[in-house]
PDB file of C-alpha atoms in Angstrom:
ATOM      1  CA  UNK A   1       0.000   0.000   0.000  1.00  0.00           C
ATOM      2  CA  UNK A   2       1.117   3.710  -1.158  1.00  0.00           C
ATOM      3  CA  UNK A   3       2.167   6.397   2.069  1.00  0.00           C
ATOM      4  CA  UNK A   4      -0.521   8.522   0.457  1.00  0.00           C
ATOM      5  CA  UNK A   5      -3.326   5.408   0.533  1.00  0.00           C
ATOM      6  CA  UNK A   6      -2.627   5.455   4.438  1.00  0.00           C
ATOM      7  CA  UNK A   7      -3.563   8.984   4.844  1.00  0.00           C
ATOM      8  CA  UNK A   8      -7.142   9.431   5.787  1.00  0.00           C
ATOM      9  CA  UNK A   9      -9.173  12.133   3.839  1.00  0.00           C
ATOM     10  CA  UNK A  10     -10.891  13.095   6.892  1.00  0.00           C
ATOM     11  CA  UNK A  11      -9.091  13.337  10.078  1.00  0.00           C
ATOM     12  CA  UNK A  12     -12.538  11.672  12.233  1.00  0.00           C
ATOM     13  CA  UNK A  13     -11.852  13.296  15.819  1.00  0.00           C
ATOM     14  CA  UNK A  14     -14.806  15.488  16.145  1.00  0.00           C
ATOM     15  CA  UNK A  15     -18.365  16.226  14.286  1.00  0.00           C
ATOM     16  CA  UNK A  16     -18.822  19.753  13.021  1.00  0.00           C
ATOM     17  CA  UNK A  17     -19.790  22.429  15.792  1.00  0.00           C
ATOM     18  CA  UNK A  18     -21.656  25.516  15.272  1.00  0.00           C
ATOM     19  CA  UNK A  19     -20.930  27.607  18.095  1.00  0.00           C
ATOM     20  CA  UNK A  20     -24.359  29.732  17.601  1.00  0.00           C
ATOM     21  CA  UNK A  21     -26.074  26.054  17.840  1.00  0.00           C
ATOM     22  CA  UNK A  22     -24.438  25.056  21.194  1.00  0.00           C
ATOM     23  CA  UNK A  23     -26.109  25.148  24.774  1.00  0.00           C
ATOM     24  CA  UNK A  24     -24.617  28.481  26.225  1.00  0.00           C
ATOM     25  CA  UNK A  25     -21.209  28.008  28.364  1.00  0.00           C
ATOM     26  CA  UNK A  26     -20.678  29.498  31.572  1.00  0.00           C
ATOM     27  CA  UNK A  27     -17.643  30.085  33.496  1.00  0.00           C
ATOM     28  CA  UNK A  28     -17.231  30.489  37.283  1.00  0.00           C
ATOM     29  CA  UNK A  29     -18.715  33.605  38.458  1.00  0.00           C
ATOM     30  CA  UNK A  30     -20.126  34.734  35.614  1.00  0.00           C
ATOM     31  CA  UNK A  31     -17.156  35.345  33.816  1.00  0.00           C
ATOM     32  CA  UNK A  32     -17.639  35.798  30.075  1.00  0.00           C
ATOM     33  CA  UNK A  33     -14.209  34.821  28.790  1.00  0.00           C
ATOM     34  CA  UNK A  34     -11.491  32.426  30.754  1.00  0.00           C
ATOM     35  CA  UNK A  35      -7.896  33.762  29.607  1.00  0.00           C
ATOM     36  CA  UNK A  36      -5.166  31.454  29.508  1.00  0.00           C
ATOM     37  CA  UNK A  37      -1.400  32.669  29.122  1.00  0.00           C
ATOM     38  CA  UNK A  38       0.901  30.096  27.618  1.00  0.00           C
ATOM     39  CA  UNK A  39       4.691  30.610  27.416  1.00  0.00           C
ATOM     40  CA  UNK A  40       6.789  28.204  25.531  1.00  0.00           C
ATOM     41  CA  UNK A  41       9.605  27.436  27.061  1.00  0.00           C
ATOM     42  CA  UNK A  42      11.851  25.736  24.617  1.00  0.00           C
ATOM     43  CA  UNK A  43      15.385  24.487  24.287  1.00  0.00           C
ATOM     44  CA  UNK A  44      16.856  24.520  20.777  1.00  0.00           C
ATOM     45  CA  UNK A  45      19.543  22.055  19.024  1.00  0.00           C
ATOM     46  CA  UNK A  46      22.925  23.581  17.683  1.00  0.00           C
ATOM     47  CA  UNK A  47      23.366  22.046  14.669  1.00  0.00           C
ATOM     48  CA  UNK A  48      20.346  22.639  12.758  1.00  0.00           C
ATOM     49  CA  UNK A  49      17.879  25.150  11.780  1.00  0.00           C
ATOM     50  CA  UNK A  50      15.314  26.531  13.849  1.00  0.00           C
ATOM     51  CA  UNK A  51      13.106  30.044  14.272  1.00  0.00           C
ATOM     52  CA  UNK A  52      15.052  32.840  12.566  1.00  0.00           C
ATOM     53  CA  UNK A  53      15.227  36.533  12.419  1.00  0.00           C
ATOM     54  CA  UNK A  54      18.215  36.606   9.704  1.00  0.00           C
ATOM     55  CA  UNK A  55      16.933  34.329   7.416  1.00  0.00           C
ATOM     56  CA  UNK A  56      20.594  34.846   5.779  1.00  0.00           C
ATOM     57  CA  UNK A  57      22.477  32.651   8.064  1.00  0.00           C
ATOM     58  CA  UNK A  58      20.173  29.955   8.761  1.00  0.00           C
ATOM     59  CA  UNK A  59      21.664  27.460   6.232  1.00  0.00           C
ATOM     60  CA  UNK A  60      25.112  27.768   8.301  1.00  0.00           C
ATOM     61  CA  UNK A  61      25.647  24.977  10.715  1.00  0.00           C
ATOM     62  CA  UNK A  62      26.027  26.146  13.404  1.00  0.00           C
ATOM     63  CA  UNK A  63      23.991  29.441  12.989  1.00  0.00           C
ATOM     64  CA  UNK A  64      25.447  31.483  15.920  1.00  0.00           C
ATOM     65  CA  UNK A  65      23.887  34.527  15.420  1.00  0.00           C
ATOM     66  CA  UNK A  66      19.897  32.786  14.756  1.00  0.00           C
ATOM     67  CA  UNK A  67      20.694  30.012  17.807  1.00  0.00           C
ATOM     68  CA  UNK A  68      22.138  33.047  20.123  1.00  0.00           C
ATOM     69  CA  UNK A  69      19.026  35.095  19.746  1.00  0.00           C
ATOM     70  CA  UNK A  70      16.912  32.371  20.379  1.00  0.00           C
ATOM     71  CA  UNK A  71      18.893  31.254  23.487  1.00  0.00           C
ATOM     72  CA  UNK A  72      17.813  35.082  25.015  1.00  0.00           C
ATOM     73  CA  UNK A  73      14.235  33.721  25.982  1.00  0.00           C
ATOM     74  CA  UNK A  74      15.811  31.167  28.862  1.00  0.00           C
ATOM     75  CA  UNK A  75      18.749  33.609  29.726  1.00  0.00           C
ATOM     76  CA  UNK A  76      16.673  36.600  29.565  1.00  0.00           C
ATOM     77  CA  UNK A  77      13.413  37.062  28.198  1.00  0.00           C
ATOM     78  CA  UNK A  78      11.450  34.453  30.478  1.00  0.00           C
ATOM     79  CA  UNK A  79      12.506  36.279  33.572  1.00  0.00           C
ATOM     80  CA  UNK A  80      10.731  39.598  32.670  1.00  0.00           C
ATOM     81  CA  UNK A  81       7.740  37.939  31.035  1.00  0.00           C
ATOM     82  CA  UNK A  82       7.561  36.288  34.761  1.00  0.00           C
ATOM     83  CA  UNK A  83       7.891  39.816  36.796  1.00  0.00           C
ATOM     84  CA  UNK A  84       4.681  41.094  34.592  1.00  0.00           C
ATOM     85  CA  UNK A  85       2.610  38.216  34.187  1.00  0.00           C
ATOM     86  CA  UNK A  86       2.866  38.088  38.188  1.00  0.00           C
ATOM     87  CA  UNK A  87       2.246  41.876  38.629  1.00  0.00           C
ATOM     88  CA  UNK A  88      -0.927  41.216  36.874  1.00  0.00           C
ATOM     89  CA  UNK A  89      -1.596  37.765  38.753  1.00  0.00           C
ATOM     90  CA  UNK A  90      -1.534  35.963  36.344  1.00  0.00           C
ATOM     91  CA  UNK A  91      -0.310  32.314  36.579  1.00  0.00           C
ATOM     92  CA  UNK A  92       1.285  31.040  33.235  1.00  0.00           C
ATOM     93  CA  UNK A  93       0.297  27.494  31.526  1.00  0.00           C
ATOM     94  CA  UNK A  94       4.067  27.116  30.485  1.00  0.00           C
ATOM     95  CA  UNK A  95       4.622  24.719  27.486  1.00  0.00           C
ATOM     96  CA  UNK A  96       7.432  22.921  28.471  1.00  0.00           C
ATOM     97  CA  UNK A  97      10.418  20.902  26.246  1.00  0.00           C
ATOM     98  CA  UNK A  98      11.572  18.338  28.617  1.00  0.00           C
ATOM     99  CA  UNK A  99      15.505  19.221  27.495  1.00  0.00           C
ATOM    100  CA  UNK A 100      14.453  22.297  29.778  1.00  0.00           C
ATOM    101  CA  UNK A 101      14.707  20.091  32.496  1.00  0.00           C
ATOM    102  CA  UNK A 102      17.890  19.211  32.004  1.00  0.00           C
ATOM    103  CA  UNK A 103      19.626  22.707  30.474  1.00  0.00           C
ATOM    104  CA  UNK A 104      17.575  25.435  32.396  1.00  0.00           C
ATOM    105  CA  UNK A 105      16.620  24.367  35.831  1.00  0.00           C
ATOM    106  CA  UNK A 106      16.166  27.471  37.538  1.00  0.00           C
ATOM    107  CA  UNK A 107      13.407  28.104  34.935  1.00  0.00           C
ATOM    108  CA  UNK A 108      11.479  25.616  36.348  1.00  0.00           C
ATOM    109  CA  UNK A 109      12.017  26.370  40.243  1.00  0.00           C
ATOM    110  CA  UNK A 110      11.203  30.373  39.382  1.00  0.00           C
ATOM    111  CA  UNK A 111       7.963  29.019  37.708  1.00  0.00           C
ATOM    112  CA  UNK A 112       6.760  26.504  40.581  1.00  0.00           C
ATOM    113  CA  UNK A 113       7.440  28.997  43.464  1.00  0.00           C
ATOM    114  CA  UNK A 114       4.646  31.363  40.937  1.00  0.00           C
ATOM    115  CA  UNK A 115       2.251  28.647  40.546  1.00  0.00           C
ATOM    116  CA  UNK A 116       2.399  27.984  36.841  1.00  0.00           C
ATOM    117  CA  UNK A 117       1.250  24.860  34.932  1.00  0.00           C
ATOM    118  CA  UNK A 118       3.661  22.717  32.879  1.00  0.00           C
ATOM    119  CA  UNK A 119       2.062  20.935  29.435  1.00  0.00           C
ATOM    120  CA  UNK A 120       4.386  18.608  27.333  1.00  0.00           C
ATOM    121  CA  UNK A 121       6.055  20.177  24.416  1.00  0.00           C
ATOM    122  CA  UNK A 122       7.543  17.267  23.044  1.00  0.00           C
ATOM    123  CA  UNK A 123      11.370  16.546  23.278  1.00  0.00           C
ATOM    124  CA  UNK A 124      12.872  20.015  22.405  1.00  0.00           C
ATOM    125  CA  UNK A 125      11.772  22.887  19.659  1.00  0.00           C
ATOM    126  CA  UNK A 126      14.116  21.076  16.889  1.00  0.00           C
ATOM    127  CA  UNK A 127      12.565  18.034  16.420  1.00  0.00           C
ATOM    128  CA  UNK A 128       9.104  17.441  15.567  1.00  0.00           C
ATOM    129  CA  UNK A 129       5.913  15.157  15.302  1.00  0.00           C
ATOM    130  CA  UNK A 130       5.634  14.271  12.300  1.00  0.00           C
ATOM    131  CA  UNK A 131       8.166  11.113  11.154  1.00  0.00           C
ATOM    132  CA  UNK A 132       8.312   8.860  14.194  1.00  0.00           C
ATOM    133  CA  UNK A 133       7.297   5.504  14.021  1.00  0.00           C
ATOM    134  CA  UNK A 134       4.181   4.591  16.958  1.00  0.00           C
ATOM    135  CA  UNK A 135       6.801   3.293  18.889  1.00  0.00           C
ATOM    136  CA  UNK A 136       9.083   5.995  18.994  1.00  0.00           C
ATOM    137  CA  UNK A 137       6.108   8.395  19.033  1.00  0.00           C
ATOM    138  CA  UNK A 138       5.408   6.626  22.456  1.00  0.00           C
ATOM    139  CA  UNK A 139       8.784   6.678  23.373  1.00  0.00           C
ATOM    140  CA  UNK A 140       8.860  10.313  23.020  1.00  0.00           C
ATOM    141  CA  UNK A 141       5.389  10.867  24.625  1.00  0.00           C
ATOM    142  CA  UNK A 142       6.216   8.955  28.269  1.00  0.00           C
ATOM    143  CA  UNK A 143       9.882   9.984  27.992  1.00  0.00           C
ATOM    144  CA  UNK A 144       8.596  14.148  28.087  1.00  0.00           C
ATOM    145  CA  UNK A 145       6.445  13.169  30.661  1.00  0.00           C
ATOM    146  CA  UNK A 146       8.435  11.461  32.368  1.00  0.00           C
ATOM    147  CA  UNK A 147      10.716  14.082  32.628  1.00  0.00           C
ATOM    148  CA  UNK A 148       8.733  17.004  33.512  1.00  0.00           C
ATOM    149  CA  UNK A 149       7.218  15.400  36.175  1.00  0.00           C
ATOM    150  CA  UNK A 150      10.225  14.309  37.939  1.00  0.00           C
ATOM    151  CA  UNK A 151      11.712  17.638  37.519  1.00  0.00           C
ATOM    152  CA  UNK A 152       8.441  19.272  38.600  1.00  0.00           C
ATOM    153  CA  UNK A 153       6.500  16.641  40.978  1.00  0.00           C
ATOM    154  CA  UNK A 154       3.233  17.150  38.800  1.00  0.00           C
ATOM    155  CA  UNK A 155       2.182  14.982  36.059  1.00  0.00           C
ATOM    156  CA  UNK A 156       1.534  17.414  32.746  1.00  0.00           C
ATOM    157  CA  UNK A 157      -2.343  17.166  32.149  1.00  0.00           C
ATOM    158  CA  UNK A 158      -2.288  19.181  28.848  1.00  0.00           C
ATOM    159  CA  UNK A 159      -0.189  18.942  25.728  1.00  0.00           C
ATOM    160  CA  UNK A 160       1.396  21.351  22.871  1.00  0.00           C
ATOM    161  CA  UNK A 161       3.104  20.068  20.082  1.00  0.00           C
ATOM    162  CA  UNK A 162       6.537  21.582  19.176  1.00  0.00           C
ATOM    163  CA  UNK A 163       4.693  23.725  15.907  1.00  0.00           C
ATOM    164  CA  UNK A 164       1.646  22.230  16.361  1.00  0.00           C
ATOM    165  CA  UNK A 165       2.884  18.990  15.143  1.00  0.00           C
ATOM    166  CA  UNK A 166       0.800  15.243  14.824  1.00  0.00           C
ATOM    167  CA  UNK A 167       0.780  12.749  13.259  1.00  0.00           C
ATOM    168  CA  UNK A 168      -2.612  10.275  12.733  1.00  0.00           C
ATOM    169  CA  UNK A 169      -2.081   8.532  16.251  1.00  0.00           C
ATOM    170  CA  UNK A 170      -0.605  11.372  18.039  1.00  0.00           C
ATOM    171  CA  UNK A 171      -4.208  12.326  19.798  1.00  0.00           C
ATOM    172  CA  UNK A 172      -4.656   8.397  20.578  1.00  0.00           C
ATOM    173  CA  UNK A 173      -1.084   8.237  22.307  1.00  0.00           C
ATOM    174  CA  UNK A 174      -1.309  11.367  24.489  1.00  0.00           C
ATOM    175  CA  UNK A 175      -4.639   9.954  25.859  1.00  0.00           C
ATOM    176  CA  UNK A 176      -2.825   6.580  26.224  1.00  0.00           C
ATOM    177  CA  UNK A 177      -0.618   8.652  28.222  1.00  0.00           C
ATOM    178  CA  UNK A 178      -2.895  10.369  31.299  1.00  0.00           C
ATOM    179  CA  UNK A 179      -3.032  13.362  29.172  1.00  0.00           C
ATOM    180  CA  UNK A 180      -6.173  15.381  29.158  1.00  0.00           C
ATOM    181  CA  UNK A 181      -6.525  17.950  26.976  1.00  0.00           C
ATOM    182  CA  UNK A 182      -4.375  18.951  24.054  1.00  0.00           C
ATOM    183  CA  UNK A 183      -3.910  22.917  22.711  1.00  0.00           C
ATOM    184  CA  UNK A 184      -2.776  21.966  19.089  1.00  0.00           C
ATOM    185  CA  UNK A 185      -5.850  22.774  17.222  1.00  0.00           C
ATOM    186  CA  UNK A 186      -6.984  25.851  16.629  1.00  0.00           C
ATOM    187  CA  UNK A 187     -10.234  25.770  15.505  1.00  0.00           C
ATOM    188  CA  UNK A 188     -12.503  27.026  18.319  1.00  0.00           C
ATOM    189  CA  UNK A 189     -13.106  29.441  21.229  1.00  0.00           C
ATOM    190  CA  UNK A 190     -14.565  27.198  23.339  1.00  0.00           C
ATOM    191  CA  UNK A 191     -13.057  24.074  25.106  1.00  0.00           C
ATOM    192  CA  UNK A 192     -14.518  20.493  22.933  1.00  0.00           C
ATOM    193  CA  UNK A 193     -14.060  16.428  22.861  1.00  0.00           C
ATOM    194  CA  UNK A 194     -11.556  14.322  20.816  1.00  0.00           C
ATOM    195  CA  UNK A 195     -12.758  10.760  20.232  1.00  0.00           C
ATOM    196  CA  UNK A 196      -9.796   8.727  21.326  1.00  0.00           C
ATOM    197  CA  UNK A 197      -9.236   5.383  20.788  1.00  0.00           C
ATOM    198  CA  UNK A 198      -9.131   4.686  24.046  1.00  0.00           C
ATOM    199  CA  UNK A 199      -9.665   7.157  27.160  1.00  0.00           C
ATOM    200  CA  UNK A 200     -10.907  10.811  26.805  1.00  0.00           C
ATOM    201  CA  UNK A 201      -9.233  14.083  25.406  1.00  0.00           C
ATOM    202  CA  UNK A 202     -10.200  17.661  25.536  1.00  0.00           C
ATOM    203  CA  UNK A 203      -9.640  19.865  22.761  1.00  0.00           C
ATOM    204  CA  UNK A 204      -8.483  23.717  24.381  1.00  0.00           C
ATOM    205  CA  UNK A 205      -8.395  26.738  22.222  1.00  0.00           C
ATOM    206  CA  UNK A 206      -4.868  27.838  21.413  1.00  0.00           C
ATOM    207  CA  UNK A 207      -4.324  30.697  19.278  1.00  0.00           C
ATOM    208  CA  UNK A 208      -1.980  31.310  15.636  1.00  0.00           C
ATOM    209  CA  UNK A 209      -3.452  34.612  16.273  1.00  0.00           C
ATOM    210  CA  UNK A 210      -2.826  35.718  19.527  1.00  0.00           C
ATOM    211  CA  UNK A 211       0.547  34.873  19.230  1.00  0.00           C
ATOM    212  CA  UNK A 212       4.084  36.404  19.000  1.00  0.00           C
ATOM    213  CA  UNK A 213       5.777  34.363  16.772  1.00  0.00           C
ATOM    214  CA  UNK A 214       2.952  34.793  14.252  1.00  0.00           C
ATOM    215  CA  UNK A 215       2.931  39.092  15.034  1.00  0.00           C
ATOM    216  CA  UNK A 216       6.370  39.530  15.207  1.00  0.00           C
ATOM    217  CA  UNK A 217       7.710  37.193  12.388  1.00  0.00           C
ATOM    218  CA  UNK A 218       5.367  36.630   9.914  1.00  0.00           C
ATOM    219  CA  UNK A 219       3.485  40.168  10.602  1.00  0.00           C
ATOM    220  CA  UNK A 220       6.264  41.979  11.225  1.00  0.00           C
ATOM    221  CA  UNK A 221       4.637  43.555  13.805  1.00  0.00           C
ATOM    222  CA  UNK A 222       5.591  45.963  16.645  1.00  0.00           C
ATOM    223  CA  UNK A 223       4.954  45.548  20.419  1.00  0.00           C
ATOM    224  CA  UNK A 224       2.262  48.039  20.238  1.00  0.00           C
ATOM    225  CA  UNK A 225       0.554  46.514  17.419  1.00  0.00           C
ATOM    226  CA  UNK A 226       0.462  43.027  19.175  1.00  0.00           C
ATOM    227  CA  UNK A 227      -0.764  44.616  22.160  1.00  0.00           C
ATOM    228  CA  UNK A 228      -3.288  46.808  19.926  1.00  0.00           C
ATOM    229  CA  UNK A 229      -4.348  43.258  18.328  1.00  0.00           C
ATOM    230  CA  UNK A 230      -4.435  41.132  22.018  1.00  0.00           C
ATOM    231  CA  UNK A 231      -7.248  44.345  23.269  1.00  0.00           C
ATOM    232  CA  UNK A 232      -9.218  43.812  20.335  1.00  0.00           C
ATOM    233  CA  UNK A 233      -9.440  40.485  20.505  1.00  0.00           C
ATOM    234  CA  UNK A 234     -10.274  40.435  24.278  1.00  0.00           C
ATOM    235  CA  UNK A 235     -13.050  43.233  23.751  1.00  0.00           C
ATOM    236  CA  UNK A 236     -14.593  40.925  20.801  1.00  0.00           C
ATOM    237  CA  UNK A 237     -14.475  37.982  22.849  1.00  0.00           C
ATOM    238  CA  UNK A 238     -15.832  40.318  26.300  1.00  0.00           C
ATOM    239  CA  UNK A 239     -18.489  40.954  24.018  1.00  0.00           C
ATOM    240  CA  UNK A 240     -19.642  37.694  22.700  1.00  0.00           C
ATOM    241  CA  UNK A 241     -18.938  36.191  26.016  1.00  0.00           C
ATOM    242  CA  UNK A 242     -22.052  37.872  26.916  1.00  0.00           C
ATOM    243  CA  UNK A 243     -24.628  35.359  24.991  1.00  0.00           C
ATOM    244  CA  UNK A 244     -21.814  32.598  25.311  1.00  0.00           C
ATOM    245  CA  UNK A 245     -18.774  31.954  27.632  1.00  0.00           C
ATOM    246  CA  UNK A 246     -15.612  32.149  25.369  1.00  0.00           C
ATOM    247  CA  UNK A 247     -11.806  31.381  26.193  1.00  0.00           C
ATOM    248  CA  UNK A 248      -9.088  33.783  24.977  1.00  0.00           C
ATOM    249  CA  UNK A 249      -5.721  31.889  24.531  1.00  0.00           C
ATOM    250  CA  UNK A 250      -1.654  34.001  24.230  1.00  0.00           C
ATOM    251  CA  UNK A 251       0.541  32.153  23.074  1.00  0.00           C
ATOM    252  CA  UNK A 252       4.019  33.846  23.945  1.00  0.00           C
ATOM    253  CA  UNK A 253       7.612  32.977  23.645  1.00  0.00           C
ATOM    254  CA  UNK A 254      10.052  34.516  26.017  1.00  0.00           C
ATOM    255  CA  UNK A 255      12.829  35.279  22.940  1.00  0.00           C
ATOM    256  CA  UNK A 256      10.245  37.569  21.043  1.00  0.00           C
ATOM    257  CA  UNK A 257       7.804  39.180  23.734  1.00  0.00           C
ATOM    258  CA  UNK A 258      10.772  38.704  26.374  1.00  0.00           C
ATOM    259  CA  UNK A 259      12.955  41.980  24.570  1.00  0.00           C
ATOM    260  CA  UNK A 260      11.869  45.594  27.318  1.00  0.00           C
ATOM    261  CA  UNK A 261      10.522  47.077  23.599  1.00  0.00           C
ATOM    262  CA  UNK A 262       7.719  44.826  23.329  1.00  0.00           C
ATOM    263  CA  UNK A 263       6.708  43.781  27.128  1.00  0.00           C
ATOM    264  CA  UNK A 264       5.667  47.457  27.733  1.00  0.00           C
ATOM    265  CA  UNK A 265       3.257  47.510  25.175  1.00  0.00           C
ATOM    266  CA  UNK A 266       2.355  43.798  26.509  1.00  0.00           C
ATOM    267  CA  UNK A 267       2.246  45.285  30.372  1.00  0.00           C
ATOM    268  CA  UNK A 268      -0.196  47.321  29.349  1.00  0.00           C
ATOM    269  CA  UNK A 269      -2.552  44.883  27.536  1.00  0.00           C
ATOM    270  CA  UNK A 270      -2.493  43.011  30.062  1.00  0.00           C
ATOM    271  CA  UNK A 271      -3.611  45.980  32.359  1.00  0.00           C
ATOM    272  CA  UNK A 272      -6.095  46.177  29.885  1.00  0.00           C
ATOM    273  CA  UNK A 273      -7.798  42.515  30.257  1.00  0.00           C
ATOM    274  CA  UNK A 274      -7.496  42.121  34.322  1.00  0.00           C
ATOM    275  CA  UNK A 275      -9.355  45.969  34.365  1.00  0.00           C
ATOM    276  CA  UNK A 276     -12.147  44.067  33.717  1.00  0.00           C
ATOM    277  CA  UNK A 277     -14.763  42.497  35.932  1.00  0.00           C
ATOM    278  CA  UNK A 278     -16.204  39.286  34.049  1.00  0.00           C
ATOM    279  CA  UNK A 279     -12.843  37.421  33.470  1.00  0.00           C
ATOM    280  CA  UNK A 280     -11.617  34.442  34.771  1.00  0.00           C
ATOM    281  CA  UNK A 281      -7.396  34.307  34.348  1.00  0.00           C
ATOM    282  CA  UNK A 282      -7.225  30.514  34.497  1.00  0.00           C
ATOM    283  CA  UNK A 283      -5.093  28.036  33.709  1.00  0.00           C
ATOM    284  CA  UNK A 284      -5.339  25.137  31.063  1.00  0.00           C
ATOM    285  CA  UNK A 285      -6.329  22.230  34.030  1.00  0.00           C
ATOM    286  CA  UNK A 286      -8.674  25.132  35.585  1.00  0.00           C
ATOM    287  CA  UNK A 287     -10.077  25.386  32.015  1.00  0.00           C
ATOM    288  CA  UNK A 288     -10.742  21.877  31.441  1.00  0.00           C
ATOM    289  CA  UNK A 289     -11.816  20.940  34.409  1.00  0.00           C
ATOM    290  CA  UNK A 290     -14.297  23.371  34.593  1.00  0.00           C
ATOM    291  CA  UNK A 291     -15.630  22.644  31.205  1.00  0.00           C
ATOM    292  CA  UNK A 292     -15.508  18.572  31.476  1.00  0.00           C
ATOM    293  CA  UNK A 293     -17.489  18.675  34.979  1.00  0.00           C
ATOM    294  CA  UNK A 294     -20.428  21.900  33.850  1.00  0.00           C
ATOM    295  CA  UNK A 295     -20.815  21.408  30.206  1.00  0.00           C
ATOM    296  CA  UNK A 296     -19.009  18.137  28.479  1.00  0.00           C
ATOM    297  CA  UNK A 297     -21.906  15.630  29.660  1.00  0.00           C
ATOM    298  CA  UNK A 298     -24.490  17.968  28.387  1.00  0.00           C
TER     299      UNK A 298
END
């Protein structure tokens, strides 16, 4: 049988949704939109490619100058998104490479003593899902949870592919796994179910959006204009969140939104969101949870 004879035409997880047709959602107290803050916390290999802001040097091996300025989110950049995520109490749902564990410990104590969630992020942010074989796909799975919870004493309940990244079994695997919910699909603004084969799994809205990498490389965006964007999207969402509960994902990465240029503009979004009454600053678990015990049986 042909590679392209194994690849379903439909991917089978979930039925079509229309929000507008679905029982209205509620959050706890009456909030109309649960906000979730997601850092990615990554650890890149030296001797191949990875995120770039000279695209001119990224077919040298090693590329210093492309690997350096993505090594400024652990040295750096994580450590100020911390000091204004906390001055707005805001508790971070950190997506977590488990070669973090191993290269940037102090990461992970700063992050317990603040209360933050780790999800799996896979192995590290050079090597995706996408080419593994089931077993080495489960290999990978248990071995990044495996580490992370050592390192952390928590088992991960939620997952995040490094770029998103599955393959046809991934979903089937993490559930094999313990884990709960998954953020790699990012078709919704309210929580949903995966069918599994075996277990349960909770689809929670991520954003390609509401996040940096997408503003500041692909957009070429400022700091102001990703703040501008993150306030519209909340008042949208604080708006519809009146006829239907919604959940507002930001997906950040301490080596873009980590630099003093953008976090002020960031500060102040944030300043923006917590001003308001009817929102719940969660994290993914809280999220979940909250969703599979109110609304998933109904």
């Amino acid at each position: 049988m042909s590679q392209a004879a194994a690849i379903p035409q439909e991917h089978g997880r979930f039925p079509y949704s229309a929000i507008v047709d679905r029982p209205p959602l509620r959050w706890p107290h009456g909030a109309r939109v649960a906000v979730w803050v997601i850092p990615n916390i990554e650890h890149f290999l030296f001797d191949r490619p990875g995120a770039a802001i000279v695209p001119a040097t990224t077919a040298f091996v090693p590329d210093v100058l492309n690997y350096s300025w993505r090594d400024y989110g652990v040295r750096v950049g994580i450590w100020r998104l911390m000091e204004v995520m906390e001055r707005h109490g805001i508790r971070g749902t950190a997506a977590l490479n488990a070669d973090v564990v191993r290269h940037y410990p102090r990461i992970l104590e700063a992050g317990k003593t603040l209360g933050w969630e780790w999800m799996g992020h896979g192995t590290n942010n050079s090597t995706m899902i996408n080419a593994q074989s089931e077993e080495e796909e489960r290999h990978l799975v248990t071995t990044v949870l495996d580490a992370i919870t050592e390192a952390t004493g928590t088992r991960p309940r939620g997952w995040l592919s490094p770029g998103l990244s599955e393959t046809h079994r991934t979903l089937d695997l993490l559930a094999e796994a313990g884990v709960g919910y998954v953020a790699n699909w990012v078709n919704d603004e309210q929580p949903y179910p995966m069918r599994v084969r075996s277990g349960s799994m909770l689809s929670l809205p991520y954003s390609a959006e509401i996040n940096d990498y997408a503003a500041f490389i692909e957009r070429a965006q400022t700091g102001e204009d990703f703040a501008q964007t993150i306030r519209d999207q909340f008042d949208g969402l604080y708006e519809d969140g009146a006829v239907t509960g919604r959940v507002m994902a930001i997906a950040l990465h301490p080596f873009l939104i980590g630099h003093p240029h953008r976090m002020r503009a960031f500060d102040r979004a944030l300043a923006h969101i917590t001003s308001r009454q009817e929102v719940w600053l969660a994290t993914g678990s809280e999220i979940a949870d909250w969703y599979a015990q109110h609304h998933q049986a109904r």
